Short mmCIF file of C-alpha atoms in Angstrom, two decimals:
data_model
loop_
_atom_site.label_atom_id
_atom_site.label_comp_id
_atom_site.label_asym_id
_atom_site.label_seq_id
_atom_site.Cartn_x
_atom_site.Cartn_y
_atom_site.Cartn_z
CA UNK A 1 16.10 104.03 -36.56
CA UNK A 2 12.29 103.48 -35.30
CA UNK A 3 11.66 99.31 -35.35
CA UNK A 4 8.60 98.01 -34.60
CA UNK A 5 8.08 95.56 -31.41
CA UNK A 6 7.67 92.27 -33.40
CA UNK A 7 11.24 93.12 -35.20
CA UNK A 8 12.70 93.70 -31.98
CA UNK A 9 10.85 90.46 -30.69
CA UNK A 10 12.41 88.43 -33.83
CA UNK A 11 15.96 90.02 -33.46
CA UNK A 12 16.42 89.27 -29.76
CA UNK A 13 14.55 85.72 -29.72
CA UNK A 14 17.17 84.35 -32.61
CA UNK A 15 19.61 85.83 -30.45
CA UNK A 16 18.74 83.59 -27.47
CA UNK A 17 18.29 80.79 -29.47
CA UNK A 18 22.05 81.34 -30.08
CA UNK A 19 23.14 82.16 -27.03
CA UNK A 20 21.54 79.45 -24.98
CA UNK A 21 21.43 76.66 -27.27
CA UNK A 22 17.56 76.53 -26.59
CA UNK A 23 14.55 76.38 -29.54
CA UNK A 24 12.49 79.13 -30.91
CA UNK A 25 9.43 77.58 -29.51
CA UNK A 26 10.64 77.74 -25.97
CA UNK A 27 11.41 81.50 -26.14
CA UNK A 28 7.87 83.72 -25.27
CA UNK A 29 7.80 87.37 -23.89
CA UNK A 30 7.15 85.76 -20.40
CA UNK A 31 10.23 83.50 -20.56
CA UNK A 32 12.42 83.81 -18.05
CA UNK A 33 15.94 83.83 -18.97
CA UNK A 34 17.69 81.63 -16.07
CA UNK A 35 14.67 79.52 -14.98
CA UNK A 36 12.61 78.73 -18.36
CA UNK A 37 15.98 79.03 -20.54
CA UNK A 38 18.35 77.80 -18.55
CA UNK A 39 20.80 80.99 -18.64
CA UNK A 40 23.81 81.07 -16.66
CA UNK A 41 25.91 84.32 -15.62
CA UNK A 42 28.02 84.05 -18.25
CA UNK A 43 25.69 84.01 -20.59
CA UNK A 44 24.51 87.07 -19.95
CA UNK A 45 27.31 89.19 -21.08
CA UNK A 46 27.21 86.62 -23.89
CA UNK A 47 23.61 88.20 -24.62
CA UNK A 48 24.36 91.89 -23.76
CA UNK A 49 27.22 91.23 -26.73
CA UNK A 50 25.01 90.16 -29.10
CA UNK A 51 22.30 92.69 -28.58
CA UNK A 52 24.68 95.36 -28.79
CA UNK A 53 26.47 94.02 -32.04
CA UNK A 54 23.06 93.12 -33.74
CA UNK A 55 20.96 96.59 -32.68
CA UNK A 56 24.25 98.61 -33.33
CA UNK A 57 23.90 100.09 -29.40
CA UNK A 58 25.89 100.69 -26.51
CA UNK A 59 24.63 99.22 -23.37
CA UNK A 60 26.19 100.31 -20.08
CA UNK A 61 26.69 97.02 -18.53
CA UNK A 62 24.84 97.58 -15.37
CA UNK A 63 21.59 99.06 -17.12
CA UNK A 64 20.01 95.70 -18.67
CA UNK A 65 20.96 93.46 -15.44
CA UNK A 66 21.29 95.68 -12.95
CA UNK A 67 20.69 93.47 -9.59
CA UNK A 68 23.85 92.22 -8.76
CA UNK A 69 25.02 95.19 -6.16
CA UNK A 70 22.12 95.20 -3.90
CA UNK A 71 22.47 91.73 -1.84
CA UNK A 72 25.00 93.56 0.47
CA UNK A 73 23.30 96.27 1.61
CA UNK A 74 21.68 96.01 4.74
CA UNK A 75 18.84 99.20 3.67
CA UNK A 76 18.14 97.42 0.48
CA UNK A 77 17.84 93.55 1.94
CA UNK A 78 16.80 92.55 5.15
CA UNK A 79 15.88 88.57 6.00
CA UNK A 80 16.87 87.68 2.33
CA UNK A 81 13.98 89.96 1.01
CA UNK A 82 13.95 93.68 -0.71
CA UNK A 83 12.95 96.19 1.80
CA UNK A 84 10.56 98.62 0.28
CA UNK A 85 13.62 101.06 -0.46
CA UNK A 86 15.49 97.74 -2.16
CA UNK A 87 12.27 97.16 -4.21
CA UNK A 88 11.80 101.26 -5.46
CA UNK A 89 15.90 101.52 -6.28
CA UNK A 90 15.59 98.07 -7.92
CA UNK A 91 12.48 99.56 -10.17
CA UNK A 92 14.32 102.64 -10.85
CA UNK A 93 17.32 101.19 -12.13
CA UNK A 94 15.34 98.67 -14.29
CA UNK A 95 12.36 100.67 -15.59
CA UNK A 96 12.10 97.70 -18.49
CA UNK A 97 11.15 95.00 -15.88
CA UNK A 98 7.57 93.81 -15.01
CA UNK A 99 7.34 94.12 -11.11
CA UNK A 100 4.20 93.26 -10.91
CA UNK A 101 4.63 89.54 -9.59
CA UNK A 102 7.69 89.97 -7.74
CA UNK A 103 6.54 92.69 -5.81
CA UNK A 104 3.89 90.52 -3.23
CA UNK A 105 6.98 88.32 -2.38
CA UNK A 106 10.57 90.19 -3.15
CA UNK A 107 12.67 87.36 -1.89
CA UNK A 108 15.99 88.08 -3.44
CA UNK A 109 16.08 84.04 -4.71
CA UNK A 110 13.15 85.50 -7.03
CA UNK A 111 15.16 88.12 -8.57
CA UNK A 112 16.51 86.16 -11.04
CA UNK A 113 12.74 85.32 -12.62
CA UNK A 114 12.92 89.13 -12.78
CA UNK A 115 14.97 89.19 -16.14
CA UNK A 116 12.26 88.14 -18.71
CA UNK A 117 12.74 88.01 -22.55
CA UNK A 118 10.10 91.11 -22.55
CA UNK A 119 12.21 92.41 -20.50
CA UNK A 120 14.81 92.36 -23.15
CA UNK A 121 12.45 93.89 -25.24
CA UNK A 122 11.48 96.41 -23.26
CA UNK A 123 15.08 97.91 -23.10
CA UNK A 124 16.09 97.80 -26.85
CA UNK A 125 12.49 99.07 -27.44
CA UNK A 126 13.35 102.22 -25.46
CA UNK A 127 16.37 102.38 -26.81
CA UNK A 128 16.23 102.02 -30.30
CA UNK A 129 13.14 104.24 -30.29
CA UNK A 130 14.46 107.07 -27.90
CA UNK B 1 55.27 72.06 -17.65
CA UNK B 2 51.65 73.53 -19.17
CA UNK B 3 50.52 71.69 -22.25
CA UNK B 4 50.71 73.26 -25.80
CA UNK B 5 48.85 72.17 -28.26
CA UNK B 6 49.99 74.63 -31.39
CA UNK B 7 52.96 74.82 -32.75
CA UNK B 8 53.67 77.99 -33.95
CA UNK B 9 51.43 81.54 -35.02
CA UNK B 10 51.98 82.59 -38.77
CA UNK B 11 49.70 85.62 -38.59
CA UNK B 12 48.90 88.25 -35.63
CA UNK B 13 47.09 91.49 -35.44
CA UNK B 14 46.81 93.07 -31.90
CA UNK B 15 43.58 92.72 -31.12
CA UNK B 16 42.31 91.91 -34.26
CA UNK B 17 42.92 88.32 -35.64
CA UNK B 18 45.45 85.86 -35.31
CA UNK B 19 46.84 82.92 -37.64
CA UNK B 20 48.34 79.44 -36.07
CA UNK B 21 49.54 76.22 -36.76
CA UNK B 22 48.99 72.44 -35.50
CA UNK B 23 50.90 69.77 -36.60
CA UNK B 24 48.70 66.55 -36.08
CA UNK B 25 51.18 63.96 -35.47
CA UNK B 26 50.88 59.78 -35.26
CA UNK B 27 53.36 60.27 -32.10
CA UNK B 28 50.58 62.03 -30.25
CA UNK B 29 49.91 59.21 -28.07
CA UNK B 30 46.07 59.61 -27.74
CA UNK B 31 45.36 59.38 -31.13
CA UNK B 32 46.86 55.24 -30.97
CA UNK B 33 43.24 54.76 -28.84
CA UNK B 34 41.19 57.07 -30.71
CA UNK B 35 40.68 55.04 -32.71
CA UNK B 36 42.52 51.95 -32.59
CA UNK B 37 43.37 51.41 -36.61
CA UNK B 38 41.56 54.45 -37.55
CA UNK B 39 43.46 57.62 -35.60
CA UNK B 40 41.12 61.11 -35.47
CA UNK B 41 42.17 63.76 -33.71
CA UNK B 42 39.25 63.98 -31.14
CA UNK B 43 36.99 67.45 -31.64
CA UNK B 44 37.44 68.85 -28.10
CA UNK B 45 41.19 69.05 -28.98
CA UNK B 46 40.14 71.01 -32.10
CA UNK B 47 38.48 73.19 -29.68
CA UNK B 48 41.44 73.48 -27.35
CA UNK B 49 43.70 74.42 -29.85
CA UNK B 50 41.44 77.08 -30.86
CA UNK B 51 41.42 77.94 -27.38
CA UNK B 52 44.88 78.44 -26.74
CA UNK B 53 45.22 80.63 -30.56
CA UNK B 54 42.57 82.87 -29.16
CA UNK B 55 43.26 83.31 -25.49
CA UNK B 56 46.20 84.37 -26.90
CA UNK B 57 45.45 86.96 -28.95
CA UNK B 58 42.63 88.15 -26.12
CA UNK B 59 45.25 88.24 -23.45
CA UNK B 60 47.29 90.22 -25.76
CA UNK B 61 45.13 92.90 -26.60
CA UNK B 62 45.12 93.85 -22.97
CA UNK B 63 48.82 93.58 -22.58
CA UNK B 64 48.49 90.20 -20.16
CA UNK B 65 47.25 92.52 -17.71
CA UNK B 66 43.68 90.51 -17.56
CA UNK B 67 42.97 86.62 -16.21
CA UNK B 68 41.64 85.47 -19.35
CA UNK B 69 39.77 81.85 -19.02
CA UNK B 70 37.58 80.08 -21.18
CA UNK B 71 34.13 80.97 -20.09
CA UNK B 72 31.60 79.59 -23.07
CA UNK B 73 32.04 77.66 -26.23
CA UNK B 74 28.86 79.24 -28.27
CA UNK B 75 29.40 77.08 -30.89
CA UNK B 76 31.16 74.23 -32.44
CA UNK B 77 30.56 72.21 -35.89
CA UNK B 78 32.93 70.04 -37.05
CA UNK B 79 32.40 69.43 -40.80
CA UNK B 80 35.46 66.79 -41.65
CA UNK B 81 37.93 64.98 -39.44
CA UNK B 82 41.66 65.80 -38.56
CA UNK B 83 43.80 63.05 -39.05
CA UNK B 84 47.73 62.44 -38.60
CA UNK B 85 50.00 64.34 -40.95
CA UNK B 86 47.29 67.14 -41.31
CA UNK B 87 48.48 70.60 -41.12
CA UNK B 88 45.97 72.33 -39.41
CA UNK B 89 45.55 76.66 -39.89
CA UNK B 90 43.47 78.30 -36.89
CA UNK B 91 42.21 81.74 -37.93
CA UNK B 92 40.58 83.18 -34.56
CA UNK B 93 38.72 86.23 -35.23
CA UNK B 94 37.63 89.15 -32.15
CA UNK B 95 34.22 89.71 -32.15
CA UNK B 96 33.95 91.54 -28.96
CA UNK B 97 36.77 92.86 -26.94
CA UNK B 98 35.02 94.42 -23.62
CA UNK B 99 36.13 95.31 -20.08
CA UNK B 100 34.77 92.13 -18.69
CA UNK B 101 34.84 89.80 -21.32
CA UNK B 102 35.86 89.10 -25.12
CA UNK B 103 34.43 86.75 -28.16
CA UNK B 104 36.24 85.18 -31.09
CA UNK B 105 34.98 83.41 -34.21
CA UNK B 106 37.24 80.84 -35.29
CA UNK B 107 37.82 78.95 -38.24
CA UNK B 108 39.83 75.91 -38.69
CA UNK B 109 40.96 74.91 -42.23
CA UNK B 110 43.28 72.26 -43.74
CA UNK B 111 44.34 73.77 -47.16
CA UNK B 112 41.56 75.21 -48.59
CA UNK B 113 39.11 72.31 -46.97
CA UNK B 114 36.74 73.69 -43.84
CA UNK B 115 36.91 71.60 -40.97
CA UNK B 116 35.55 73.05 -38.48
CA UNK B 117 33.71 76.96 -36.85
CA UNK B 118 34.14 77.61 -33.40
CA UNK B 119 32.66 80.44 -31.60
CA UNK B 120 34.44 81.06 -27.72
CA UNK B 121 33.94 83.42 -25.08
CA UNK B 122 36.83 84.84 -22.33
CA UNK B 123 36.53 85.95 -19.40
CA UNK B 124 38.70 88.41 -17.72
CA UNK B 125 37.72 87.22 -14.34
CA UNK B 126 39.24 89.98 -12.24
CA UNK B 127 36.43 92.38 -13.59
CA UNK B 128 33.87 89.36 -13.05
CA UNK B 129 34.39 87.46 -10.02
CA UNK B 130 33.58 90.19 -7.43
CA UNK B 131 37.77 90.55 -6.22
CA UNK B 132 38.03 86.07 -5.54
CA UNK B 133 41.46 85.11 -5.84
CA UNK B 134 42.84 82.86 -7.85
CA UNK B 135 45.94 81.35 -8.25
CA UNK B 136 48.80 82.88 -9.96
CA UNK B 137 50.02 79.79 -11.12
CA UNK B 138 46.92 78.39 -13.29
CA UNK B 139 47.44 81.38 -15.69
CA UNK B 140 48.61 80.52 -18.83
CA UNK B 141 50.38 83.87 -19.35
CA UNK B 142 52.60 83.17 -16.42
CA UNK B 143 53.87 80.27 -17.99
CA UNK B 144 57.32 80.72 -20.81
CA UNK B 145 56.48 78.14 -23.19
CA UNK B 146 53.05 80.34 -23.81
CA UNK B 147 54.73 83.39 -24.34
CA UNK B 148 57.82 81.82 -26.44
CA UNK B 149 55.20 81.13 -29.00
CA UNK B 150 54.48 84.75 -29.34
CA UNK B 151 57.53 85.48 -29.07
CA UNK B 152 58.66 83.19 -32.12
CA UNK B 153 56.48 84.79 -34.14
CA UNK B 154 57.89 88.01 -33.75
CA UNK B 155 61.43 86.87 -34.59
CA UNK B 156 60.02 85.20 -37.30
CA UNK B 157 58.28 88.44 -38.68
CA UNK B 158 60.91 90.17 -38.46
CA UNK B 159 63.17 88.20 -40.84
CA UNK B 160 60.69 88.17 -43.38
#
């Protein structure tokens, strides 16, 4: 099933509407879920639920959000920031993500601004188009 | 003593859906101050009564093994009130059952009037919490009177 990026954009933005009780015209590809919408952790499974139920995929729960396991290794973090190893694994694993900002600062309180609603779109793009 | 607030299940499919009942009674105390000469059952008890139906039926579909609490209520519309001497039917409905967390749809009717659709999330919090403790005794599935109502069912399946 090819869909093209605006269907993908519709799909996921009435599922955040949903999901975080928040209006269309708040959600933009540049969004970010936690600070602009106000997404907690929970909601996040919450989301990855949804997507999966409403794209008919399978998303291996540490593909979309991937961040959590790096804050305790000593190689990835150092002085609450990414070392450049933290920052390339961190890219690897989330090849959907726009690193473009985060990347002059990578202060791990930043990662959170990391999770975009392109970055949603990104994802299901690649994989409902693989 | 842990606080019930259904009164029996009349329908349950592992995993699938489950069926209870809630007697709304004028010797609920509350409901003398809510309202005083006009007696609703307040919504968030609709909600916890949902609640209880479908932690039920999520904690069952992994055998009790999982911590199941009330993470997220996604949604909640109340369409007519619930007053004393209403019977009240809670279907709850999985929508996801996961590893980490489940969903249910609920519905909750009063003969074949809608009063209300609410939408919760669980969380198993063992595969969520990062290994934190928490107390044994907060879990509902620990408690009798929980697992007496499943139980009832049964018994009462059975006859039938």
């Amino acid at each position: 099933m090819s869909m093209s990026r605006e269907e993908i954009y519709d799909k996921v933005s009435e599922i955040l509407v949903e999901a975080l009780g928040v209006d269309d015209d708040e959600i933009s590809e540049g969004a970010t879920l936690m600070g602009d919408l106000g997404a907690e952790s929970i909601d996040f499974l919450d989301i990855v639920f949804q997507l999966e139920k409403s794209f008919g995929i399978k998303i291996p729960r540490e593909e979309l959000f991937p961040a959590e396991n790096l804050q305790n290794n000593p190689d990835l973090v150092s002085d609450g920031k990414l070392t450049e190893v933290g920052v390339a694994q961190l890219k690897s694993s989330m090849p959907h993500v726009d690193f473009t900002e985060f990347e002059k600062d990578p202060d791990l309180n930043k990662i959170p601004d990391l999770f975009q609603v392109k970055s949603i779109i990104n994802y299901i793009e690649g994989k409902v188009n693989s | 003593m842990r606080w019930i607030w259904i009164d029996k299940f009349v329908e349950f499919e592992s995993g699938k859906r489950a069926v209870s009942i809630k007697n709304v009674s004028m010797a609920e105390e509350h409901l003398h101050d809510h309202f005083p000469g006009y007696p609703v059952m307040p919504a968030p008890l609709l909600i916890e009564a949902m609640a209880q139906t479908s932690g039920i039926l999520v904690g069952e579909a992994r055998d009790f093994k999982e911590k199941v609490i009330l993470a997220k209520v996604n949604k909640a519309i109340f369409y007519m009130e619930a007053r004393p001497g209403d019977q009240l039917r809670l279907e709850a409905t999985v929508e996801n059952l996961a590893a980490e967390a489940a969903t249910i749809s609920g519905r909750i009717t009063r003969g074949d009037e809608l009063l209300a659709e609410i939408g919760l999330m669980f969380s198993h919090i063992d595969q969520n919490m990062g290994g934190m403790e928490f107390p044994e005794e907060n879990f509902v599935f620990d408690n009798d009177q929980f697992m007496d109502l499943l139980r009832g069912y049964k018994v009462d399946s059975a006859k039938e």
